[in-house]
CSV table of C-alpha atoms and ligand atoms in Angstrom, one decimal:
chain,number,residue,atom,x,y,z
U,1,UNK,CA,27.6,-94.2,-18.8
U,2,UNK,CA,30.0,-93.3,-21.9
U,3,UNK,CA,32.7,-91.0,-20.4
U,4,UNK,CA,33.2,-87.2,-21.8
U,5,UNK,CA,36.3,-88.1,-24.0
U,6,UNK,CA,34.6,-90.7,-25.8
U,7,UNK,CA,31.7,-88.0,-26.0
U,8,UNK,CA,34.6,-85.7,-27.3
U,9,UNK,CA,35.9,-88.5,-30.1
U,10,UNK,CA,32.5,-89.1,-31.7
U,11,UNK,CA,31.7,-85.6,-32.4
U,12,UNK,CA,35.3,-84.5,-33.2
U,13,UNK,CA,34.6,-87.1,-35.8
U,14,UNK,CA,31.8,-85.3,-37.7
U,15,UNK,CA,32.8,-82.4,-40.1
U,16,UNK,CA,31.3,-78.9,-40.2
U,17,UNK,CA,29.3,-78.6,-43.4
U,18,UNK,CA,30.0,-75.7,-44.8
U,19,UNK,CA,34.6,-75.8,-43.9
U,20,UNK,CA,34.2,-79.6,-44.9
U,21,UNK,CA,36.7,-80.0,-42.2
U,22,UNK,CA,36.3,-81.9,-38.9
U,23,UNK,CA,34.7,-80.3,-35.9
U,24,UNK,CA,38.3,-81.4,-34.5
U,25,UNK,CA,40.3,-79.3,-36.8
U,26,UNK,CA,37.8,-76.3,-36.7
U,27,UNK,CA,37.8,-76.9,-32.8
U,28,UNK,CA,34.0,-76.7,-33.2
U,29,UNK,CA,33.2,-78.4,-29.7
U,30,UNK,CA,32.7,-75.4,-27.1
U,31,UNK,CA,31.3,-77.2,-23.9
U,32,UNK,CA,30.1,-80.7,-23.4
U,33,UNK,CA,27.8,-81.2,-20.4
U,34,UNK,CA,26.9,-84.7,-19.1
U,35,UNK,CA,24.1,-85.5,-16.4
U,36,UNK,CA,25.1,-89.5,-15.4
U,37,UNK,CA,21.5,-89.3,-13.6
U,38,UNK,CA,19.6,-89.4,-16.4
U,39,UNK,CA,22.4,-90.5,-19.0
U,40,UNK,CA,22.0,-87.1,-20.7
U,41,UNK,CA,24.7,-85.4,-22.9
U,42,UNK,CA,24.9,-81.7,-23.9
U,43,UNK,CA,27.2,-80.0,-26.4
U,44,UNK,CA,27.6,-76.5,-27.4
U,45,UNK,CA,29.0,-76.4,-30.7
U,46,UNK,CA,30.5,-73.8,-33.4
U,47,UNK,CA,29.8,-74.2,-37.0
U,48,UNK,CA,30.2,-71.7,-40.0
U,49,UNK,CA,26.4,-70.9,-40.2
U,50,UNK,CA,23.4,-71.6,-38.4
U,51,UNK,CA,20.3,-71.8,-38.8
U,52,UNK,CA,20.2,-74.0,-42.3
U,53,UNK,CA,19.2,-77.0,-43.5
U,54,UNK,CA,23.0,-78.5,-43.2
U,55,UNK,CA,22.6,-78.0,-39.6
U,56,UNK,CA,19.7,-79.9,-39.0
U,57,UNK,CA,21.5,-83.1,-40.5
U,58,UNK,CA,24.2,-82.7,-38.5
U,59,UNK,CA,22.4,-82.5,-35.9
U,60,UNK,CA,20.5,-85.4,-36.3
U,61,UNK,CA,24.2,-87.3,-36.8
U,62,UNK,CA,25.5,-86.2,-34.1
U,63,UNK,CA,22.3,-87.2,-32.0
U,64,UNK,CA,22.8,-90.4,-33.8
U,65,UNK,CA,26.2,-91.4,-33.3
U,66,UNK,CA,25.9,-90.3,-29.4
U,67,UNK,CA,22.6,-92.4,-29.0
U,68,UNK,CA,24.5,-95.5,-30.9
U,69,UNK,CA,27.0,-95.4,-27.7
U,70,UNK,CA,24.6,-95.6,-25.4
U,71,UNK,CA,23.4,-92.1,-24.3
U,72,UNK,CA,19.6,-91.7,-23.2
U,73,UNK,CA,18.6,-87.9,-24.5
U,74,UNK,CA,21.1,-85.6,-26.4
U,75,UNK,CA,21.0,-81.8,-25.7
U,76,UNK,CA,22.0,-79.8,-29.2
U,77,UNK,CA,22.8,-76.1,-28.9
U,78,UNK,CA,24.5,-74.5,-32.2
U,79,UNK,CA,26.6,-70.9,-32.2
U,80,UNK,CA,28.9,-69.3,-35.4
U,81,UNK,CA,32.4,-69.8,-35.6
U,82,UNK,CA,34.1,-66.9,-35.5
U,83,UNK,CA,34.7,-64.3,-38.9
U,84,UNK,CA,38.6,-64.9,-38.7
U,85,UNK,CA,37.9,-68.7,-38.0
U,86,UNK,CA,36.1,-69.3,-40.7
U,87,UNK,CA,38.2,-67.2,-42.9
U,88,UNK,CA,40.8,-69.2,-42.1
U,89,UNK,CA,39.4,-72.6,-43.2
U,90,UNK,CA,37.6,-71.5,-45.6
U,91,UNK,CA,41.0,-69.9,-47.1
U,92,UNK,CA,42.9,-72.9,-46.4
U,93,UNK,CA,39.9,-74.4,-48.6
U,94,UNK,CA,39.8,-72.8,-51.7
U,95,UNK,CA,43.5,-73.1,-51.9
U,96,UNK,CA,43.7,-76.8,-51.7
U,97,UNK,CA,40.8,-76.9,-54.1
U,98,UNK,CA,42.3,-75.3,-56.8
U,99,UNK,CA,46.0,-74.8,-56.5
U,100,UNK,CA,45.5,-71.5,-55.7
U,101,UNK,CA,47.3,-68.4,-53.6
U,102,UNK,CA,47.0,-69.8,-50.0
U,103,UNK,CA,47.3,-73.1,-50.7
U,104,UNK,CA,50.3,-74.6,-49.1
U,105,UNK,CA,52.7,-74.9,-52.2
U,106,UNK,CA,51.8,-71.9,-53.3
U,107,UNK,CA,55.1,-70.5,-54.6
U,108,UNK,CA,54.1,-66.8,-54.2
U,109,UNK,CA,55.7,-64.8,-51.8
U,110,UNK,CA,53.3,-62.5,-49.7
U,111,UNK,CA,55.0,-59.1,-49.3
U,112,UNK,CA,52.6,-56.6,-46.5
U,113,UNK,CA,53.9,-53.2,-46.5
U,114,UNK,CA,52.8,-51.6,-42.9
U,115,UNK,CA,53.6,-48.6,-40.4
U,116,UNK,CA,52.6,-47.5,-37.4
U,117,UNK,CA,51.6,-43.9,-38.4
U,118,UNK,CA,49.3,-42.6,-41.4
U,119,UNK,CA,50.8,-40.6,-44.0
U,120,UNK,CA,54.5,-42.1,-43.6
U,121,UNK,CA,54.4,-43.6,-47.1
U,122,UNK,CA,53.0,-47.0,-47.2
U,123,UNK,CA,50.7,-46.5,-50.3
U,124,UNK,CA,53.6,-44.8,-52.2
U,125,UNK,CA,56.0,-47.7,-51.2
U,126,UNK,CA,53.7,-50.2,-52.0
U,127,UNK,CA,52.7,-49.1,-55.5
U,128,UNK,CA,56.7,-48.4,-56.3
U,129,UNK,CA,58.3,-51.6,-54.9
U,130,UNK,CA,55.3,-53.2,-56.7
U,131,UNK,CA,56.5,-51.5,-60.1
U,132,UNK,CA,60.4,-51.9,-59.3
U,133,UNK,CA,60.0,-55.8,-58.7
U,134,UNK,CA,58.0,-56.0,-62.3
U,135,UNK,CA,60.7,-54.0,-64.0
U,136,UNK,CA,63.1,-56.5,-62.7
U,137,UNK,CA,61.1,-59.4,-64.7
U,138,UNK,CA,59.0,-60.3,-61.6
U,139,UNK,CA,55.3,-61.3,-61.7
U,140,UNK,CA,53.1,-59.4,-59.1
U,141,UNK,CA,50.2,-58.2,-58.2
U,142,UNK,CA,49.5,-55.4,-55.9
U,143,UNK,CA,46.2,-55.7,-53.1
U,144,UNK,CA,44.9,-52.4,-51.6
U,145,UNK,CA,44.3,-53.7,-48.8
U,146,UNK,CA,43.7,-50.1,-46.9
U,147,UNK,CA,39.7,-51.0,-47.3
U,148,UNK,CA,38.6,-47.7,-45.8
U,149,UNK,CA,41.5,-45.6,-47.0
U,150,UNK,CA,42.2,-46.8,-50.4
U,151,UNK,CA,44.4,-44.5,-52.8
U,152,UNK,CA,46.6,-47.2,-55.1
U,153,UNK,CA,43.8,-46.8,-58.3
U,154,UNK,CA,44.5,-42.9,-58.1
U,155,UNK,CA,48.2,-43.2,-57.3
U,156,UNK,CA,48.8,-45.3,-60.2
U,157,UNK,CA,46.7,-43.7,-62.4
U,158,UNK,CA,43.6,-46.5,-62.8
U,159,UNK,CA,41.1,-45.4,-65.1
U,160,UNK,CA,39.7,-48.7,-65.8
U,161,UNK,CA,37.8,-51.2,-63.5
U,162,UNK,CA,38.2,-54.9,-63.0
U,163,UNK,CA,35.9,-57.0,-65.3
U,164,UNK,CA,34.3,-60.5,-64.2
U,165,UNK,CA,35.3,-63.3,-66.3
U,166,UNK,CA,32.7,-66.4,-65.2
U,167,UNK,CA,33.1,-66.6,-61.3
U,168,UNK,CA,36.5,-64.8,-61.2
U,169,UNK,CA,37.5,-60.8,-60.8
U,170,UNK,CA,40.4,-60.1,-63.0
U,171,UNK,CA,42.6,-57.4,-61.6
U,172,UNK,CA,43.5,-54.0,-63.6
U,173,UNK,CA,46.8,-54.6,-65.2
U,174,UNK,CA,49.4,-51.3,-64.8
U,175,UNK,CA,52.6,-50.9,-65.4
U,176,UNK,CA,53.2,-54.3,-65.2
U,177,UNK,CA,51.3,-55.1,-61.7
U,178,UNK,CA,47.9,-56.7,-60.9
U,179,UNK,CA,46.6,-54.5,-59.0
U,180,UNK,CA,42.9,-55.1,-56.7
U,181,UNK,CA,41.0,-52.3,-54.8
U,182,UNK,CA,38.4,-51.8,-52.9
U,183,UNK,CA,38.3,-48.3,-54.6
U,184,UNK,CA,37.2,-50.5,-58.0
U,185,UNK,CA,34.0,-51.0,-56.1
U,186,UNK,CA,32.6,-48.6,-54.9
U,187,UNK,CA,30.5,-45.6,-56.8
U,188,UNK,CA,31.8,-42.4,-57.0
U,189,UNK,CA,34.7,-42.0,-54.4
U,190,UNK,CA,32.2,-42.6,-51.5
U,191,UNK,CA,32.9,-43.9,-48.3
U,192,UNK,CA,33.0,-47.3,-47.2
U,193,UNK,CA,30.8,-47.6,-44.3
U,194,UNK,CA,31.7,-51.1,-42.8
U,195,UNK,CA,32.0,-53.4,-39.9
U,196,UNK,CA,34.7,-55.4,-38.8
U,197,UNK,CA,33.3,-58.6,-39.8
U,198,UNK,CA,32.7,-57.4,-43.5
U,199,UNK,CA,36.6,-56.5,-43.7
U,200,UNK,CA,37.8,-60.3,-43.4
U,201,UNK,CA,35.4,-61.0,-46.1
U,202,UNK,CA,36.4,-58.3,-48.0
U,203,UNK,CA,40.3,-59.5,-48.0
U,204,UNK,CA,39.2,-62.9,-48.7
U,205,UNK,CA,37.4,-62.1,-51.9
U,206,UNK,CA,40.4,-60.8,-52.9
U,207,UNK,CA,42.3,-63.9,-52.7
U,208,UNK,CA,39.9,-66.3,-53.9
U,209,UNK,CA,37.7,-64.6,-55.9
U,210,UNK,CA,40.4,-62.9,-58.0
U,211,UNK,CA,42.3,-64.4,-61.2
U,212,UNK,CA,45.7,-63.5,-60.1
U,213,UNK,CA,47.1,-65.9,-61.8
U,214,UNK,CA,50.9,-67.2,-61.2
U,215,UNK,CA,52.6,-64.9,-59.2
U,216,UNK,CA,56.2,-64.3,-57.8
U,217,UNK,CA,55.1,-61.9,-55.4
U,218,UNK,CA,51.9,-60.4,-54.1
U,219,UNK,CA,52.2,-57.2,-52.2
U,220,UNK,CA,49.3,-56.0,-49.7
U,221,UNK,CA,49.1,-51.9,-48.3
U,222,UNK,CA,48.1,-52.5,-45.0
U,223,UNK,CA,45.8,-49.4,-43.6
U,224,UNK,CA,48.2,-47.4,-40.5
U,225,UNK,CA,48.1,-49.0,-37.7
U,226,UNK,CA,47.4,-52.4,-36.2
U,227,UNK,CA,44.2,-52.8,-36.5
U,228,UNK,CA,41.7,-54.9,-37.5
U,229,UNK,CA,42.7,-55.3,-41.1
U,230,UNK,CA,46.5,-55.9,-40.2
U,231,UNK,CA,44.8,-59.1,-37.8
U,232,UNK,CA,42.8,-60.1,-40.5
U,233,UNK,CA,46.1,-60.2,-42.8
U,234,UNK,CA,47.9,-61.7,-39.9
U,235,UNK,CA,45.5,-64.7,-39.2
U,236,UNK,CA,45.2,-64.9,-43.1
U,237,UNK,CA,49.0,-65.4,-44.3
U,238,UNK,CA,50.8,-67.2,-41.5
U,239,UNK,CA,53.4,-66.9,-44.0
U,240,UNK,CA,53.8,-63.3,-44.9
U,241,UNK,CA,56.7,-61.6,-45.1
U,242,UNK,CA,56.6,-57.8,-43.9
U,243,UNK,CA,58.2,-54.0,-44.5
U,244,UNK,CA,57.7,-51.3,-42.0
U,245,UNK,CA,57.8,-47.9,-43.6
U,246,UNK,CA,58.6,-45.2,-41.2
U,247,UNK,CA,60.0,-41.5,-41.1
U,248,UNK,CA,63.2,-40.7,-39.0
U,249,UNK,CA,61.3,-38.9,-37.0
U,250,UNK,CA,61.5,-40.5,-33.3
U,251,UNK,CA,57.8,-40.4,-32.7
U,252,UNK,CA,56.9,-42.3,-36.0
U,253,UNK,CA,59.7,-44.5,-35.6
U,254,UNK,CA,58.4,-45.4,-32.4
U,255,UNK,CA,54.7,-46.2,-33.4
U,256,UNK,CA,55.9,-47.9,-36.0
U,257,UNK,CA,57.8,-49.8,-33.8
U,258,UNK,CA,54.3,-51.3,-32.3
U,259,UNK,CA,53.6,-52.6,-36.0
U,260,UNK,CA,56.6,-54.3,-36.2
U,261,UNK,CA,56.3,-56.3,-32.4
U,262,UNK,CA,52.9,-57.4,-33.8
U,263,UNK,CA,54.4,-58.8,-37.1
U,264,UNK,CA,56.8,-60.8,-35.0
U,265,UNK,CA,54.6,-61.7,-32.1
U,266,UNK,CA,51.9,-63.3,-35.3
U,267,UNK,CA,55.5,-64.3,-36.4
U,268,UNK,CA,55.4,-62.8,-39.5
U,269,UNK,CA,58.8,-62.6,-40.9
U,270,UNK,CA,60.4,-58.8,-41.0
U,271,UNK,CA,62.3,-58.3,-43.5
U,272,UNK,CA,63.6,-55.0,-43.0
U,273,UNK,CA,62.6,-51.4,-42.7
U,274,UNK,CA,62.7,-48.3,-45.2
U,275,UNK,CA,62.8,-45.1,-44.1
U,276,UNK,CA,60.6,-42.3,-46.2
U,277,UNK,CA,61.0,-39.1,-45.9
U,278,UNK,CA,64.7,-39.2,-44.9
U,279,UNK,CA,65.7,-35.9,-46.3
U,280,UNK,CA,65.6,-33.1,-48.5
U,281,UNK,CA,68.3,-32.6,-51.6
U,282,UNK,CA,68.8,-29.1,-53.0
U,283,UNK,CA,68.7,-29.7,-56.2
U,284,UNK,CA,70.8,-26.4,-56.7
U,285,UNK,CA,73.5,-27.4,-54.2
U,286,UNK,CA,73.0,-30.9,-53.8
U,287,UNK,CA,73.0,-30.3,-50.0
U,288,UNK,CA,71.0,-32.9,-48.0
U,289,UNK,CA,68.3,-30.8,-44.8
U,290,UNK,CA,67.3,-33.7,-42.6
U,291,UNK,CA,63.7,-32.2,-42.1
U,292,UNK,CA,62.1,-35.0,-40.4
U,293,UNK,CA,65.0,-35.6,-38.2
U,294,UNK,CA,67.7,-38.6,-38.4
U,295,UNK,CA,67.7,-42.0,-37.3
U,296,UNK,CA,64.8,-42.9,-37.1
U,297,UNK,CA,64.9,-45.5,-39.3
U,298,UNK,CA,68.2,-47.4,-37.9
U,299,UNK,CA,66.9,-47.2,-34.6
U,300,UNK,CA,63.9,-49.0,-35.6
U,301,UNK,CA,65.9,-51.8,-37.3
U,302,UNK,CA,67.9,-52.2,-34.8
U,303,UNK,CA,65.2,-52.6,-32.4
U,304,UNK,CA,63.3,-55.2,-34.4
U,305,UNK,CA,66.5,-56.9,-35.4
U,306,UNK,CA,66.4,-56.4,-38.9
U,307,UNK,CA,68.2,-54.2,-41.5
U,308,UNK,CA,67.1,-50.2,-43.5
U,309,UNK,CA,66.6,-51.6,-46.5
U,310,UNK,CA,66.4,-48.2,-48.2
U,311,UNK,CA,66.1,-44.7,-47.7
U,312,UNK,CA,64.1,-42.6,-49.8
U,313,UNK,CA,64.2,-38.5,-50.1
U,314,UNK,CA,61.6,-36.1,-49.8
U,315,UNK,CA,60.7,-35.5,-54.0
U,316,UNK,CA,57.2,-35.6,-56.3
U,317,UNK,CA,58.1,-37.9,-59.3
U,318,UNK,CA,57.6,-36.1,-62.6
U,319,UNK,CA,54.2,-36.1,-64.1
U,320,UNK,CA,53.0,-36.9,-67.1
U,321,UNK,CA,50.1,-35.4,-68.5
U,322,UNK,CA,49.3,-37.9,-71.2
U,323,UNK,CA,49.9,-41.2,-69.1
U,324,UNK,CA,48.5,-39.7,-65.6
U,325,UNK,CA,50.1,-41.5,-62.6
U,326,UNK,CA,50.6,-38.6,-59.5
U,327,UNK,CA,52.6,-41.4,-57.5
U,328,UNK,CA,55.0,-43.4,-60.0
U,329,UNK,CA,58.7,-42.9,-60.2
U,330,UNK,CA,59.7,-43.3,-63.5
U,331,UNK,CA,62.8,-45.7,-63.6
U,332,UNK,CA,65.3,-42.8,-64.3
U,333,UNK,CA,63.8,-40.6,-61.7
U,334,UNK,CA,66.8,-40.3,-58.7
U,335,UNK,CA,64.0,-42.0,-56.1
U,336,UNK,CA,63.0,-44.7,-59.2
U,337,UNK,CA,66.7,-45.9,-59.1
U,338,UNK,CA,66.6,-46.3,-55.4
U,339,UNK,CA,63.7,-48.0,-55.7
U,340,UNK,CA,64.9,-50.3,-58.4
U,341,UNK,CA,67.8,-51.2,-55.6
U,342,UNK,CA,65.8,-51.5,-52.7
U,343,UNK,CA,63.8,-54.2,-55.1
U,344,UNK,CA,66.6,-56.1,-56.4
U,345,UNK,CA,67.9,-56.3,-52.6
U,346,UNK,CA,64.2,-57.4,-51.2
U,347,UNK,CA,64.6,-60.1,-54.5
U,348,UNK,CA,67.2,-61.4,-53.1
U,349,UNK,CA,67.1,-61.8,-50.0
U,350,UNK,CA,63.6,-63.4,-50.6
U,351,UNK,CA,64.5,-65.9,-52.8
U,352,UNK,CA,67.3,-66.7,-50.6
U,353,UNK,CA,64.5,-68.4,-48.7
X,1,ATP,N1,59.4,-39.6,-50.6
X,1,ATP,C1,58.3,-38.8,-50.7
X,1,ATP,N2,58.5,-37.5,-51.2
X,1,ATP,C2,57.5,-36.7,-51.4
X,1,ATP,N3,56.2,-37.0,-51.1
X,1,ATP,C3,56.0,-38.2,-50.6
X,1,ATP,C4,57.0,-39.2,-50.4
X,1,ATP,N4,56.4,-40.3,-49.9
X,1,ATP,C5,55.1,-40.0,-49.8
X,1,ATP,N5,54.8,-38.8,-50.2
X,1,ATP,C6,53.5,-38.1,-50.2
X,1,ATP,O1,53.0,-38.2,-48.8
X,1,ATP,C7,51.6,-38.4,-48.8
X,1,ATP,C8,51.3,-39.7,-48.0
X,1,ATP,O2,51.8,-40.8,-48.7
X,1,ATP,P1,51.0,-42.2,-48.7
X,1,ATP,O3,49.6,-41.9,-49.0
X,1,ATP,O4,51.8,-43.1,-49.5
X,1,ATP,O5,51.2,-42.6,-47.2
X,1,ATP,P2,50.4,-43.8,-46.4
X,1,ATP,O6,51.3,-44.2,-45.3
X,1,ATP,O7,49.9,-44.8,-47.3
X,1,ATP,O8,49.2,-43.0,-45.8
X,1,ATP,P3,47.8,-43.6,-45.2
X,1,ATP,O9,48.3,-43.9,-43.8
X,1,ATP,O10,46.9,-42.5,-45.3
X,1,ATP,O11,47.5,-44.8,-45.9
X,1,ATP,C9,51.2,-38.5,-50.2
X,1,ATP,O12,50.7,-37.3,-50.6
X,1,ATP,C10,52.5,-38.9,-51.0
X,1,ATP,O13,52.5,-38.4,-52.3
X,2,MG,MG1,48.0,-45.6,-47.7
């Protein structure tokens, strides 16, 4: 009777149909059975869909190959590869395929802006770092990645909507940054009413089914938190680079702290921390009122072994009536310039690598 391993070889041979990868790489094989009485062989096996045409002739390979070496009667049961699996592969796909974002030599530098809390600042941070690295020459693109909570459009001021050029989305250009929300697709401000599953597909779309072009950096506002979409982003990008934005208050700087052990137990690289919120400058005296405390942010660096890479006061930037965007520093604005540094320091310390 053939033993298991040999069992194990011939179907780790055979790809999955819809990855195109083998059932080796996707680590398809979930159980094999073997009954030596009757020289009868079971497998339990995980493809990308079921159910489909595709299947059935792999199924009849596989019942095929196993019969070829000797086995009697072949037991087929089929189950689905898991939504983060198969984002994965098919990920890994589409970027050897085409050159594109995830494939290996891509050149782009992922850049995910988390925190622990909602409402430290992520969305503001994002959309401003996004800016500051353009103004510096840089070519980026900006994904709202806060599915359920997205805000960049209206922070930046996005009137307009994507348009679809053959099979490809091409992202709203402003101030200088691609920019791709789920808030470009949805009617009307309403909610998005979704299951976990339909977020990794969601973030995938927006890798392979946008036009992004070449790009030196592409940033991502995670939703609060470390949820499902952070995961999804984590399992995604093995490669990612990541910001925690936090208050100095102790309790933010403490939840944020749980973002940043997840970053660097998926061992996604931290690059340092920026503290929002910091303080409040009189603009009369000049005087600085910690508000939200002091700390905060250095505690949290020094607790995920990384560096404040900026620290930006409490202030609105100006607003412009004609060119509406609530959340945009202008480049002369006092937080604009400590943008622009906070930028040219994430530059080049990224580079670097
Ligand atoms: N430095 C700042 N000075 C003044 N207001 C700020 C500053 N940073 C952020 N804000 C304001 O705080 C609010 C929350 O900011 P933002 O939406 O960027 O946070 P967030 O972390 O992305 O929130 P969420 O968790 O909901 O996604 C916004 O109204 C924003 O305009
Ligand atoms: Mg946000």
């Amino acid at each position: 009777m053939i033993t298991e391993a040999r069992v194990r070889d011939i179907v780790n041979a055979l790809e999955d149909p819809f990855l195109h990868k083998t059932l080796a790489e996707t680590g398809g094989i979930e159980e094999i059975t073997m009954r030596e009485e009757q020289n009868h062989v079971s497998v339990k096996i995980a493809i990308a869909q079921t159910g489909t045409p595709e299947q059935l002739q792999l199924q009849m390979r596989i019942v095929n190959s196993l019969k070829e070496a000797g086995v009697e009667t072949v037991g087929l049961r089929f189950t689905e590869l898991s939504e983060e699996k198969i984002a994965q592969f098919r990920g890994a796909d589409a970027g050897e395929k085409d050159g594109g974002l995830l494939s290996p030599n891509s050149e782009t530098v992922f850049l995910a802006i988390a925190s622990g809390k909602g409402g430290v600042g992520k969305s503001t941070v994002s959309v401003n770092l996004a800016i500051s690295l353009a103004r510096l020459g840089k070519k980026v693109g900006l994904i709202d990645a806060d599915i359920y909570g997205f805000s960049v459009p209206d922070m930046m001021g996005i009137t307009t909507r994507p348009v679809v050029r053959g099979e490809k989305i091409i992202p709203v250009e402003r101030f200088g940054v691609k920019v791709i929300s789920m808030g470009f697709f949805v009617d009307d401000n309403a909610p998005v009413i979704w299951r976990g599953p339909m977020l990794g597909k969601m973030l995938n779309s927006f890798f392979k089914e946008v036009e992004w072009g070449d790009l030196d950096y592409l940033l991502l506002d995670l939703p609060p938190g470390t949820g499902d979409v952070a995961l999804d982003v984590h399992t995604m990008l093995p490669h990612c680079k990541e910001v925690i934005v936090s208050t100095p208050h102790p309790t933010a700087a403490f939840v944020a702290a749980r973002a940043g052990a997840m970053a660097l137990q998926t061992e996604h690289e931290l690059v340092g921390v920026i503290e929002n919120m910091a303080y409040f400058e009189s603009k009369s005296t000049g005087e600085k009122e910690y508000i939200f405390g002091k700390g905060g942010g250095d505690k949290l660096a020094d607790e995920l072994r990384t560096e404040v890479l900026g620290r930006l006061p409490l202030q609105q930037p100006d607003w412009n009536e004609e060119d509406f965007a609530p959340s945009v520093y202008a480049e002369d604005h006092p937080l604009g310039a400590i943008y622009q540094e906070i930028a040219a320091k994430l530059d080049t310390k990224l580079s670097l690598k």
